[in-house]
PDB file of C-alpha atoms in Angstrom:
ATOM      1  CA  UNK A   1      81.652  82.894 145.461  1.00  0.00           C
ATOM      2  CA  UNK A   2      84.491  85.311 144.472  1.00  0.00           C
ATOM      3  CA  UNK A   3      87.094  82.617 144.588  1.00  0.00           C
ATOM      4  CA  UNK A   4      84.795  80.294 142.063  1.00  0.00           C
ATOM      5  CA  UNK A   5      83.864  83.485 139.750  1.00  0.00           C
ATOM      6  CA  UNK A   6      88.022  84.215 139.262  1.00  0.00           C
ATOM      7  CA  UNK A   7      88.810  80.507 138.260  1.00  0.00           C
ATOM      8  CA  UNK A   8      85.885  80.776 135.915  1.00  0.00           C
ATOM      9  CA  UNK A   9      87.609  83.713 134.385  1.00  0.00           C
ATOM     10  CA  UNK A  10      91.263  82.074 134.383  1.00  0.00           C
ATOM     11  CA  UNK A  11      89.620  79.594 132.983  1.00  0.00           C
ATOM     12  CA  UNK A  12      88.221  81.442 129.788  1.00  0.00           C
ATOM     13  CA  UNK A  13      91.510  83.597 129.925  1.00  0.00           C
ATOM     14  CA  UNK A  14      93.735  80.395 129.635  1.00  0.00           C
ATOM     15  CA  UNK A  15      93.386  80.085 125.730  1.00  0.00           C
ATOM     16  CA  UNK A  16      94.145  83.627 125.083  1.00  0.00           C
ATOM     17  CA  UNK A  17      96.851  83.790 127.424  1.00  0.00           C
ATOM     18  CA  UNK A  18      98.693  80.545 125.636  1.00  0.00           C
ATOM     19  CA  UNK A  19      97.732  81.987 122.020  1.00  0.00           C
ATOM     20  CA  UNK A  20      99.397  85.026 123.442  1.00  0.00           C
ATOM     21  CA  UNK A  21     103.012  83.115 125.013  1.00  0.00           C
ATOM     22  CA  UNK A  22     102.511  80.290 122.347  1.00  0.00           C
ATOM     23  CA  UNK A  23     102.034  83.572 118.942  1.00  0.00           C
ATOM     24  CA  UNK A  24     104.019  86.412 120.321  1.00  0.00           C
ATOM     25  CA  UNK A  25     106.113  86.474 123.759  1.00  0.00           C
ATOM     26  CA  UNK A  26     107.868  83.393 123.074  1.00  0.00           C
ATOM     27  CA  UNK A  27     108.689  84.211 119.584  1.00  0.00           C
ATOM     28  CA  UNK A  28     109.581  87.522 120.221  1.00  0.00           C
ATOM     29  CA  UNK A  29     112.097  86.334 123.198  1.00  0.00           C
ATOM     30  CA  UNK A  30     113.548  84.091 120.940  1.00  0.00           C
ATOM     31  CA  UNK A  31     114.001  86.989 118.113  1.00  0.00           C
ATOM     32  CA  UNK A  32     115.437  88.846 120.489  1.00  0.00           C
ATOM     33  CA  UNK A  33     117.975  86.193 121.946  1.00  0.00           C
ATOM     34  CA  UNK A  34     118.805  84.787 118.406  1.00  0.00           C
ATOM     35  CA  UNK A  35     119.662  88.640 116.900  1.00  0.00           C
ATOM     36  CA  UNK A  36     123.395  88.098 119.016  1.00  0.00           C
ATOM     37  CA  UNK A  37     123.806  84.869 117.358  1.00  0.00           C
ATOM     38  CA  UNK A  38     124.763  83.767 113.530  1.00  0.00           C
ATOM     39  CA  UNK A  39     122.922  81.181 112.300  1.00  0.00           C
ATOM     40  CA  UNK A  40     121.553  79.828 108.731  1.00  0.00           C
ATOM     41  CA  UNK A  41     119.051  77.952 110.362  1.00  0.00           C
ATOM     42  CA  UNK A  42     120.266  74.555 110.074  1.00  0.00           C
ATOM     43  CA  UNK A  43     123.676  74.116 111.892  1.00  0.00           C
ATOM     44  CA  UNK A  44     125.187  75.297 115.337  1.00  0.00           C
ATOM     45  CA  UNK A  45     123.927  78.800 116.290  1.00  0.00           C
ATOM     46  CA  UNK A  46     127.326  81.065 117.239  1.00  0.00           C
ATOM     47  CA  UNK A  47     127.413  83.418 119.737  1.00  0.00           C
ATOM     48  CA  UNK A  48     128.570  86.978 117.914  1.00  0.00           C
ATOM     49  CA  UNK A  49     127.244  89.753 120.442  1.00  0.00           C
ATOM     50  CA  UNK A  50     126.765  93.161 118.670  1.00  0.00           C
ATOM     51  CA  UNK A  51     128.134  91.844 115.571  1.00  0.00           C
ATOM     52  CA  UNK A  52     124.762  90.971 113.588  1.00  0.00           C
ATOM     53  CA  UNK A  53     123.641  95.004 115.234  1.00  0.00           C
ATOM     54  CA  UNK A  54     127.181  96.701 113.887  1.00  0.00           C
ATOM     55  CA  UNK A  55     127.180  94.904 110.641  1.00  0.00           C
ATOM     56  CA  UNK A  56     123.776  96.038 110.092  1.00  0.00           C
ATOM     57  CA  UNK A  57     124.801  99.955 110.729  1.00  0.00           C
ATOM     58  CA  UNK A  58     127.810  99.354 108.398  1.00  0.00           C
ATOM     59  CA  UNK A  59     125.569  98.126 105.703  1.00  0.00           C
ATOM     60  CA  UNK A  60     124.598 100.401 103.067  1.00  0.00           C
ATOM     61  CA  UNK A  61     121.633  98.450 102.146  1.00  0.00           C
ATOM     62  CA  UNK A  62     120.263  98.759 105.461  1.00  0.00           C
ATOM     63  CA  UNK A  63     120.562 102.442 105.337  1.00  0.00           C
ATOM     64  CA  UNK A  64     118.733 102.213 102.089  1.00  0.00           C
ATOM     65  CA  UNK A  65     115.500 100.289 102.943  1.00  0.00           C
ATOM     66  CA  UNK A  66     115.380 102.788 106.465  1.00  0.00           C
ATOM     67  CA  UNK A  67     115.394 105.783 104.220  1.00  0.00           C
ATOM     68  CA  UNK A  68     112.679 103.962 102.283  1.00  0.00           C
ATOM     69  CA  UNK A  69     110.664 103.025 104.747  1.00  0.00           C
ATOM     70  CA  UNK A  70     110.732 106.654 106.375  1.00  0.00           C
ATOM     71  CA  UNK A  71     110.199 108.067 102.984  1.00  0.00           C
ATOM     72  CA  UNK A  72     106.976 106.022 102.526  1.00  0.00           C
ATOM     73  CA  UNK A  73     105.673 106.983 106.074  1.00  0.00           C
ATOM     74  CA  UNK A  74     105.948 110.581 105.504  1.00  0.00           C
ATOM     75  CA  UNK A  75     104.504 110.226 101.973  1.00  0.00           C
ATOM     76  CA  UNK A  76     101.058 107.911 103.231  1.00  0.00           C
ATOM     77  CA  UNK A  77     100.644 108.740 106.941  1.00  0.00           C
ATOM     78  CA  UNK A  78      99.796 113.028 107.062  1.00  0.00           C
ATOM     79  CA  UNK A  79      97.741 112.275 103.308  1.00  0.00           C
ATOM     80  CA  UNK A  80      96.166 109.143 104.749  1.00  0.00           C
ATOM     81  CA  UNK A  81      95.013 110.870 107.850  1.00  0.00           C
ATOM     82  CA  UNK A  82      94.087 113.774 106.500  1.00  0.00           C
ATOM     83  CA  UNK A  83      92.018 112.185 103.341  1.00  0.00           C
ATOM     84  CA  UNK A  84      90.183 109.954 106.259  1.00  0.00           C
ATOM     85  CA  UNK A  85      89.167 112.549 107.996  1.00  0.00           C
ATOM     86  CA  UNK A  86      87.656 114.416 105.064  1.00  0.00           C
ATOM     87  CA  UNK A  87      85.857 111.815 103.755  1.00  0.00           C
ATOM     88  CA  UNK A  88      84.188 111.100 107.321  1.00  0.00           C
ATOM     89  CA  UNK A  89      83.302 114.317 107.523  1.00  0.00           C
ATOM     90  CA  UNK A  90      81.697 114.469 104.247  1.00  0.00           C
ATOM     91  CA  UNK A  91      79.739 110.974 104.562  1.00  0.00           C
ATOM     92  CA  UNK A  92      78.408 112.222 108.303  1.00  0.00           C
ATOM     93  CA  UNK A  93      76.761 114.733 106.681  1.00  0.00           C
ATOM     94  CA  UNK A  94      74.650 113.162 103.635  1.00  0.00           C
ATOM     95  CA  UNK A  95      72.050 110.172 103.936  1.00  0.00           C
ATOM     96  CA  UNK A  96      73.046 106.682 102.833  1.00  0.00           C
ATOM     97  CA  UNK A  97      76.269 107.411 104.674  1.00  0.00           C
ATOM     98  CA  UNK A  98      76.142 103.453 105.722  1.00  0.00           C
ATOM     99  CA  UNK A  99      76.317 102.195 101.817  1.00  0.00           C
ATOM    100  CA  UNK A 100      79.357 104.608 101.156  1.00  0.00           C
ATOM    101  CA  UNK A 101      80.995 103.277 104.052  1.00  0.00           C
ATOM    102  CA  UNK A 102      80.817 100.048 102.441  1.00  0.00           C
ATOM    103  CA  UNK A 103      81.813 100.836  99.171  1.00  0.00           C
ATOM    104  CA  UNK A 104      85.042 102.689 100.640  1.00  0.00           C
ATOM    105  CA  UNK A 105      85.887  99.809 103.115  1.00  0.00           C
ATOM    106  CA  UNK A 106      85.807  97.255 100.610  1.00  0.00           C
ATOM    107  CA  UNK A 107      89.092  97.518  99.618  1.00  0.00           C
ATOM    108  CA  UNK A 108      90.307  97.138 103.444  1.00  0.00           C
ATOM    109  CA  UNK A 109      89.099  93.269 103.484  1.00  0.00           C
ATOM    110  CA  UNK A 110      90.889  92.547  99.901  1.00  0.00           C
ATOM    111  CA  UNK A 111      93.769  90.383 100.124  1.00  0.00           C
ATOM    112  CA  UNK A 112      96.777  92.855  99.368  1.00  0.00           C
ATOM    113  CA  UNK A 113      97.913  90.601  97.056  1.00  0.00           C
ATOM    114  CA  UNK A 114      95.533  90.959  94.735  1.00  0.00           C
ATOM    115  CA  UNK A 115      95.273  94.696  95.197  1.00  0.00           C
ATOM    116  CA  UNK A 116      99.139  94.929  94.968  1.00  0.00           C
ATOM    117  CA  UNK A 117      98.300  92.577  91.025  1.00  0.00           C
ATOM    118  CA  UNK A 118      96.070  94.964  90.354  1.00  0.00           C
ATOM    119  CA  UNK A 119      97.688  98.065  90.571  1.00  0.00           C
ATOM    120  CA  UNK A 120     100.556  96.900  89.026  1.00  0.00           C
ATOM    121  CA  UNK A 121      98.689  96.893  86.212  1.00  0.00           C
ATOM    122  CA  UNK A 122      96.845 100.616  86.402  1.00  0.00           C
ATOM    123  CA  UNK A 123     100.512 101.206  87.151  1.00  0.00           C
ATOM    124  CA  UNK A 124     102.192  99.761  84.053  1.00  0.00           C
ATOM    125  CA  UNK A 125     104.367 102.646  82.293  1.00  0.00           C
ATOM    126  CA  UNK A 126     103.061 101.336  78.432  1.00  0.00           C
ATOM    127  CA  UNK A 127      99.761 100.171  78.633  1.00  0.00           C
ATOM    128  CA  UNK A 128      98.454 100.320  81.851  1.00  0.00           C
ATOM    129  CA  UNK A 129      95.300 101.927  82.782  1.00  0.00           C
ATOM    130  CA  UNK A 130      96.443 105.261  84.141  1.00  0.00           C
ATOM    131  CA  UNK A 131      99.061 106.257  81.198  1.00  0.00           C
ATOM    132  CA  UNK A 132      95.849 105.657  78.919  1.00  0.00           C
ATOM    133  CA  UNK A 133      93.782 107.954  80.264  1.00  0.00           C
ATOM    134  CA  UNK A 134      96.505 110.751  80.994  1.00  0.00           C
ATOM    135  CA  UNK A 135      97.268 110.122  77.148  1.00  0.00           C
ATOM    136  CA  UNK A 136      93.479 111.058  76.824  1.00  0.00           C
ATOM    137  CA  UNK A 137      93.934 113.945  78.057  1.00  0.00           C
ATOM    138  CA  UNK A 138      97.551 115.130  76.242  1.00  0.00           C
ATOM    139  CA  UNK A 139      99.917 114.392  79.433  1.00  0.00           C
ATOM    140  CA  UNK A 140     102.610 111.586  78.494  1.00  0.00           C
ATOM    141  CA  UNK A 141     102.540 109.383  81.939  1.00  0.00           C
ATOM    142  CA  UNK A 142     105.454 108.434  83.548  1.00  0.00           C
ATOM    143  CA  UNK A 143     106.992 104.643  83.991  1.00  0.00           C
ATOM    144  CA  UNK A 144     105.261 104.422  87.541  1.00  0.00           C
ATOM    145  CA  UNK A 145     107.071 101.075  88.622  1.00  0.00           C
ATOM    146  CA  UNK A 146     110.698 101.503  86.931  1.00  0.00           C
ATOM    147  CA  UNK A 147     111.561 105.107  87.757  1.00  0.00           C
ATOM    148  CA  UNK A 148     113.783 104.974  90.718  1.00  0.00           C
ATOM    149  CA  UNK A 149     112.284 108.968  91.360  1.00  0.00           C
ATOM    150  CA  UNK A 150     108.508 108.278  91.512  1.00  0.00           C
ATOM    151  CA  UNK A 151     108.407 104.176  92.479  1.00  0.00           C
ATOM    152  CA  UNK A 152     107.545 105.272  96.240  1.00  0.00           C
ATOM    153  CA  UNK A 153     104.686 107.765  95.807  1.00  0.00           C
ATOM    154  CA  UNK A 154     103.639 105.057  93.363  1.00  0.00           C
ATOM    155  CA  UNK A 155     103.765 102.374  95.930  1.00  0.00           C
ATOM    156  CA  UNK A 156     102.121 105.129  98.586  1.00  0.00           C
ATOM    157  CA  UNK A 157      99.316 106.238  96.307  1.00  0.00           C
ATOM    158  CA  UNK A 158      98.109 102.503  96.243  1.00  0.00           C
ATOM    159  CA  UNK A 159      98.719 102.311 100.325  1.00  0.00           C
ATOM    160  CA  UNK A 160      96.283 105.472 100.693  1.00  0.00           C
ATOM    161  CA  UNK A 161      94.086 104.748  98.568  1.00  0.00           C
ATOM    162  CA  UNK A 162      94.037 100.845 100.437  1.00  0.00           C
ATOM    163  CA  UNK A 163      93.968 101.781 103.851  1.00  0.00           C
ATOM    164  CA  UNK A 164      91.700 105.121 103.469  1.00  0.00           C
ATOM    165  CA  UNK A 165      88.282 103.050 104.274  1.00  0.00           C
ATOM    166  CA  UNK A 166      89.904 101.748 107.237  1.00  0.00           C
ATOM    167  CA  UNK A 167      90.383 105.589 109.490  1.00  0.00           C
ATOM    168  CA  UNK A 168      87.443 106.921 107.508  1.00  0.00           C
ATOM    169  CA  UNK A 169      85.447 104.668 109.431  1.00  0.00           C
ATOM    170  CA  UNK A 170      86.945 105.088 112.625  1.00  0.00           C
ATOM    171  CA  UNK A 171      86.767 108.807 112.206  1.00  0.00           C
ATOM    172  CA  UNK A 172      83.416 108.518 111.247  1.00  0.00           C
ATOM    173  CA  UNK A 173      82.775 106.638 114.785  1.00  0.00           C
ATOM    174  CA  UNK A 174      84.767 109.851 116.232  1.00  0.00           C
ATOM    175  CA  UNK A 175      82.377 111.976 114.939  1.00  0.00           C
ATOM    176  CA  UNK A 176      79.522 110.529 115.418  1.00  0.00           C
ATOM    177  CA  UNK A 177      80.489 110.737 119.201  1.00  0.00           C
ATOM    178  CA  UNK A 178      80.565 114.261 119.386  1.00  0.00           C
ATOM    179  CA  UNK A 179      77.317 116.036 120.687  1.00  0.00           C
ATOM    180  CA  UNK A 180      75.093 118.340 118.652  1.00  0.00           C
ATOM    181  CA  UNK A 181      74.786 120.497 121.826  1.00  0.00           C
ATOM    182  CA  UNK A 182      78.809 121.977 121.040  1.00  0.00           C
ATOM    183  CA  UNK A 183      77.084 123.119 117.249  1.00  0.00           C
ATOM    184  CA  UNK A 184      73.965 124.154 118.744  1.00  0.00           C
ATOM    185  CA  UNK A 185      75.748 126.569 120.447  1.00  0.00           C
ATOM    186  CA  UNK A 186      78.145 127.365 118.635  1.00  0.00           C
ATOM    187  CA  UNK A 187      75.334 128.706 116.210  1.00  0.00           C
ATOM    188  CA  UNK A 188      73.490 130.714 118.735  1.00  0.00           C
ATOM    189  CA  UNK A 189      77.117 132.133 119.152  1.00  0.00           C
ATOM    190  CA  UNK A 190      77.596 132.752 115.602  1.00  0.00           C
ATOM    191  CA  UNK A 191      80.121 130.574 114.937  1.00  0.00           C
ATOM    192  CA  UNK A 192      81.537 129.792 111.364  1.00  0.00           C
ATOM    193  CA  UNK A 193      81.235 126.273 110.088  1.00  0.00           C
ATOM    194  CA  UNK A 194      85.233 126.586 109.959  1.00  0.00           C
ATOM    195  CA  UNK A 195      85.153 127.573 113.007  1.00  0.00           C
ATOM    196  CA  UNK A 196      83.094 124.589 114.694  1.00  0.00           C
ATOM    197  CA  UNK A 197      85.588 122.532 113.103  1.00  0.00           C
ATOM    198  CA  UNK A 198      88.554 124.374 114.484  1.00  0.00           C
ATOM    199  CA  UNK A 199      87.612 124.792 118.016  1.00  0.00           C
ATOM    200  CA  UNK A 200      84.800 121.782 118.155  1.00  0.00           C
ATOM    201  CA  UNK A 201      85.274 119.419 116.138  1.00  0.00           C
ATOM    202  CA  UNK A 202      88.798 119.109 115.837  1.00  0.00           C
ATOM    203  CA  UNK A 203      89.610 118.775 119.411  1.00  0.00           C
ATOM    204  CA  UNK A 204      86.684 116.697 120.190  1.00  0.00           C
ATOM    205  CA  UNK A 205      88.450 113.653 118.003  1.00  0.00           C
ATOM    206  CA  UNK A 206      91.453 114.780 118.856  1.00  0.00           C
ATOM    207  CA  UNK A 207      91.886 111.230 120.634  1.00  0.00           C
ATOM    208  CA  UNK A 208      90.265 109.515 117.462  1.00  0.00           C
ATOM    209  CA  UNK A 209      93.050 111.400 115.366  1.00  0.00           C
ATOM    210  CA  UNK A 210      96.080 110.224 117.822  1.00  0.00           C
ATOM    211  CA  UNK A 211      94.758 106.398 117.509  1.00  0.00           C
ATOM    212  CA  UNK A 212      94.679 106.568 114.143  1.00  0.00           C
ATOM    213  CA  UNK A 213      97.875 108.120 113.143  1.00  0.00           C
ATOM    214  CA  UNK A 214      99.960 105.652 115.545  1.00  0.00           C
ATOM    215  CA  UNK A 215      98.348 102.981 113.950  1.00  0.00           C
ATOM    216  CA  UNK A 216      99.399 104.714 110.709  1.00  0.00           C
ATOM    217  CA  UNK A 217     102.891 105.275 111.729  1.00  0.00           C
ATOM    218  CA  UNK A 218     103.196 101.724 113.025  1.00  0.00           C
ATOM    219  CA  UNK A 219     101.583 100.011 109.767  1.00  0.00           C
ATOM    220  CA  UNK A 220     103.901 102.220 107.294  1.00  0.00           C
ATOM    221  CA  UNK A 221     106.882 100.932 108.682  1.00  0.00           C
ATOM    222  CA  UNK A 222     105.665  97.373 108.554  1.00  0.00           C
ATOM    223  CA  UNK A 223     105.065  98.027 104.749  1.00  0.00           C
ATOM    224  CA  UNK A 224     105.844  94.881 102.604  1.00  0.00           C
ATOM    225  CA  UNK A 225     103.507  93.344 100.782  1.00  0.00           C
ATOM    226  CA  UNK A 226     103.291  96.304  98.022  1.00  0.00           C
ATOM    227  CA  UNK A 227     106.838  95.976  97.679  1.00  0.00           C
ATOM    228  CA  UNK A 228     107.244  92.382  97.829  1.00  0.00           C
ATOM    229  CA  UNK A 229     104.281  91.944  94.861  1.00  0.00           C
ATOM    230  CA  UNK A 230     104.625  95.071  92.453  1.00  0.00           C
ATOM    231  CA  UNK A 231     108.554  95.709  92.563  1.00  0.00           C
ATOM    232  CA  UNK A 232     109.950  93.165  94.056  1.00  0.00           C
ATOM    233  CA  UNK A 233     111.897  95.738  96.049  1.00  0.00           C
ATOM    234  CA  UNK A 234     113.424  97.532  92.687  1.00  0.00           C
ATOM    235  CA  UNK A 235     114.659  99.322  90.868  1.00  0.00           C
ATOM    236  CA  UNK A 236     117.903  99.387  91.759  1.00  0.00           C
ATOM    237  CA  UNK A 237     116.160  98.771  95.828  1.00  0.00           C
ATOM    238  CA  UNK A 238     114.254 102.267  95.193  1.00  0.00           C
ATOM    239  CA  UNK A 239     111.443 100.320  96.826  1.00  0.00           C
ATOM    240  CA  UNK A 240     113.513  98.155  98.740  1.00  0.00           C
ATOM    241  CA  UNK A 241     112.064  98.837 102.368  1.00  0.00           C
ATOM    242  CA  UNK A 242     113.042  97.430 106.004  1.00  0.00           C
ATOM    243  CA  UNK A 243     110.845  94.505 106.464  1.00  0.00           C
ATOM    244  CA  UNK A 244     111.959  93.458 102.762  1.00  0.00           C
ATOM    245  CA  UNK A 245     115.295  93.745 104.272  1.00  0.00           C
ATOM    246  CA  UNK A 246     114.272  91.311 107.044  1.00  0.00           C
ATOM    247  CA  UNK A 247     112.732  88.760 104.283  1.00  0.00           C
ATOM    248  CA  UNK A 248     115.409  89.130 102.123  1.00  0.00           C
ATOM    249  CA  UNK A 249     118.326  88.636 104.693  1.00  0.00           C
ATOM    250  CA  UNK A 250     116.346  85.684 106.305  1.00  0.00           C
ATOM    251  CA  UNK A 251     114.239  83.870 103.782  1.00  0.00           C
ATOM    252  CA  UNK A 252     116.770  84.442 100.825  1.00  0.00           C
ATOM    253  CA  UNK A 253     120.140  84.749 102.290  1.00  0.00           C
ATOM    254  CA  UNK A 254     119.317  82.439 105.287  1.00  0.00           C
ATOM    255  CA  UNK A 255     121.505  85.219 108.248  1.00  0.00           C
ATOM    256  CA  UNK A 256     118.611  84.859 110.406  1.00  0.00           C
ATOM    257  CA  UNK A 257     120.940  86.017 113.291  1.00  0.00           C
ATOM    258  CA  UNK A 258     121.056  89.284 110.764  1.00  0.00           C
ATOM    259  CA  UNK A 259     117.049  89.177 109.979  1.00  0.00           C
ATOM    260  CA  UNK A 260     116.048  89.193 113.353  1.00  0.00           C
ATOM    261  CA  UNK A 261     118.884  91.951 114.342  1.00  0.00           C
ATOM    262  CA  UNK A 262     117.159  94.179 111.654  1.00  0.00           C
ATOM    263  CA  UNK A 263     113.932  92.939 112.881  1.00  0.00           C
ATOM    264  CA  UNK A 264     115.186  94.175 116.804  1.00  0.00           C
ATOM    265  CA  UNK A 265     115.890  97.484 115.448  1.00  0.00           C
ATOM    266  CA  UNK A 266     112.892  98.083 113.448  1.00  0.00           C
ATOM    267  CA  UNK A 267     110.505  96.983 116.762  1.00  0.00           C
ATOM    268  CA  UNK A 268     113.059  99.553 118.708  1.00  0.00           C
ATOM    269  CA  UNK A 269     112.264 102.563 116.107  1.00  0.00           C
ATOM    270  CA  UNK A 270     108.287 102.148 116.398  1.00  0.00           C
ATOM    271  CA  UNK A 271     108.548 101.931 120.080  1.00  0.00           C
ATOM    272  CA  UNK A 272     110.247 105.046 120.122  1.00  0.00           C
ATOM    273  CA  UNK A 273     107.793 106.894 117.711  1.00  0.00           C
ATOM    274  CA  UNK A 274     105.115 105.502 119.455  1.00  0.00           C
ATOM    275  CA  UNK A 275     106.720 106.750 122.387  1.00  0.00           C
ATOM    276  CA  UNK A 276     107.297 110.185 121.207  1.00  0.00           C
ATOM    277  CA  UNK A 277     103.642 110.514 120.252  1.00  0.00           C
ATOM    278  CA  UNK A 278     102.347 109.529 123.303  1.00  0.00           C
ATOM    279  CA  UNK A 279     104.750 111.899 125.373  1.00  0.00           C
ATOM    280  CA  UNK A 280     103.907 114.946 122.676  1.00  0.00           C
ATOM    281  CA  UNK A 281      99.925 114.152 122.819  1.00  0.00           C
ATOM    282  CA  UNK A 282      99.124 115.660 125.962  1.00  0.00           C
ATOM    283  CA  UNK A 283      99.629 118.841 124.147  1.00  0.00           C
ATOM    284  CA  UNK A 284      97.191 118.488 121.681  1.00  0.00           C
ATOM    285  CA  UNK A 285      94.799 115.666 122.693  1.00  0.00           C
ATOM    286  CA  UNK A 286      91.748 116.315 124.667  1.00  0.00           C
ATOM    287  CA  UNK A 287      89.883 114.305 126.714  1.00  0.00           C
ATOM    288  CA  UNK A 288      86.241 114.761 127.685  1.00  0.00           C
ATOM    289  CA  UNK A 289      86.442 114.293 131.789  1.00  0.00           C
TER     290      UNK A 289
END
């Protein structure tokens, strides 16, 4: 009976297991084999080693989108978290806390496309939404798009704002997991409402709060699709970021040796962030045994 209930579960496992080779092992081992080689795609790969890797570290414009990309990540990831967490907090507290979820995880299931279109024009330096009503109020607004200075935390504001619904409502999950027995009595103890937060609540989702800022961390340096749709990596590459890089030198310039050398390094920086949170977690994040 055992025998027959495993090849029932190979069975149902099979699809998943070929969408898994067929979507992302395969690909990823050929990524990986086809960064040592220079290719355009069409003729004879070539065999080059390091050179696609060095090339890359010689390249200034590589340098640029990685500065880029880290600038965005510190810019949206301790805002985004921290935003999501206040906001759950505040809508586990008040009644109708279901509809407001809703309204704030709407944006979350719109195509960024069409949210990158739309900001782009609340974003516009002459006429666009946000200028207007900062003129309202006697503060000239700045050219949100074109100024190499601000184009980021433009780009980041849109990327908080976007994402927020998403860790609210995880957070809000987090919280809603935490017994009222710790505030019970905590309040027979006399506790402070900052105080349940600091030494209950806080450390109760401390788990919920390491899931969701490695998912953060991870989706910041995948950013593209603001770039790709409101700047088109400009000006002057201020927006220009590392997976642009990768469409750039693939799609555009056709070095897909190069692309997926860039693409190597990229998978080899979140693996090593990712692997930095996990080993400086077990400081911080608690686990109810």
């Amino acid at each position: 009976m055992r025998k027959h209930n495993n090849l029932w579960g190979y069975f149902f496992l099979t699809p998943q297991l070929i969408g898994l080779l067929a979507f992302s092992v395969i690909p990823l081992g050929f990524a990986l084999v086809l960064s040592f080689m220079k290719w355009d795609g069409f003729g004879a790969k070539t065999f080059v080693g390091l050179g696609n890797f060095i090339g890359q570290f010689q390249n200034p414009v590589f340098w640029k989108a990685l500065w880029n990309t880290t600038l965005y990540t510190i810019l949206t990831v301790p805002v985004g978290v921290a935003l999501s967490l206040l906001l759950a907090l505040a809508l586990n507290r008040i009644k109708g806390k279901e509809l407001y979820r809703v309204f704030f995880f709407m944006p979350v299931v719109t195509s960024s496309v069409s949210i990158g279109v739309i900001w782009m024009w609340i974003l516009n330096g002459d006429f666009g939404i946000l200028n207007q009503f900062l003129g309202y109020i006697g503060i000239e607004g700045p050219q949100w798009l074109t100024d190499t200075r601000i184009v980021m935390i433009s780009i980041a504001m849109l990327s908080i704002w976007w994402q927020v619904g998403y860790n609210m409502v995880i957070f809000l999950a987090g919280l809603q997991g935490v017994s009222n027995s710790y505030y019970e009595a905590a309040e027979i103890d006399g506790a402070s409402k900052f105080q349940k937060f600091k030494n209950i609540t806080l450390p109760l989702i401390s788990p919920t709060t390491f899931f969701v800022s490695i998912m953060s961390i991870i989706g910041s340096f995948q950013v593209f699709d603001q770039a790709f749709v409101m700047t088109s990596g400009g000006p002057a590459k201020a927006s220009y970021t590392l997976v642009y890089h990768v469409y750039q030198t693939g799609f555009q310039n056709f070095k897909w040796g190069e692309s997926t050398a860039v693409a190597m390094i990229l998978f080899v920086i979140i693996l090593i962030f990712t692997l930095i949170q996990f080993r400086v977690s077990k400081r911080w994040v608690h686990y109810e045994g």
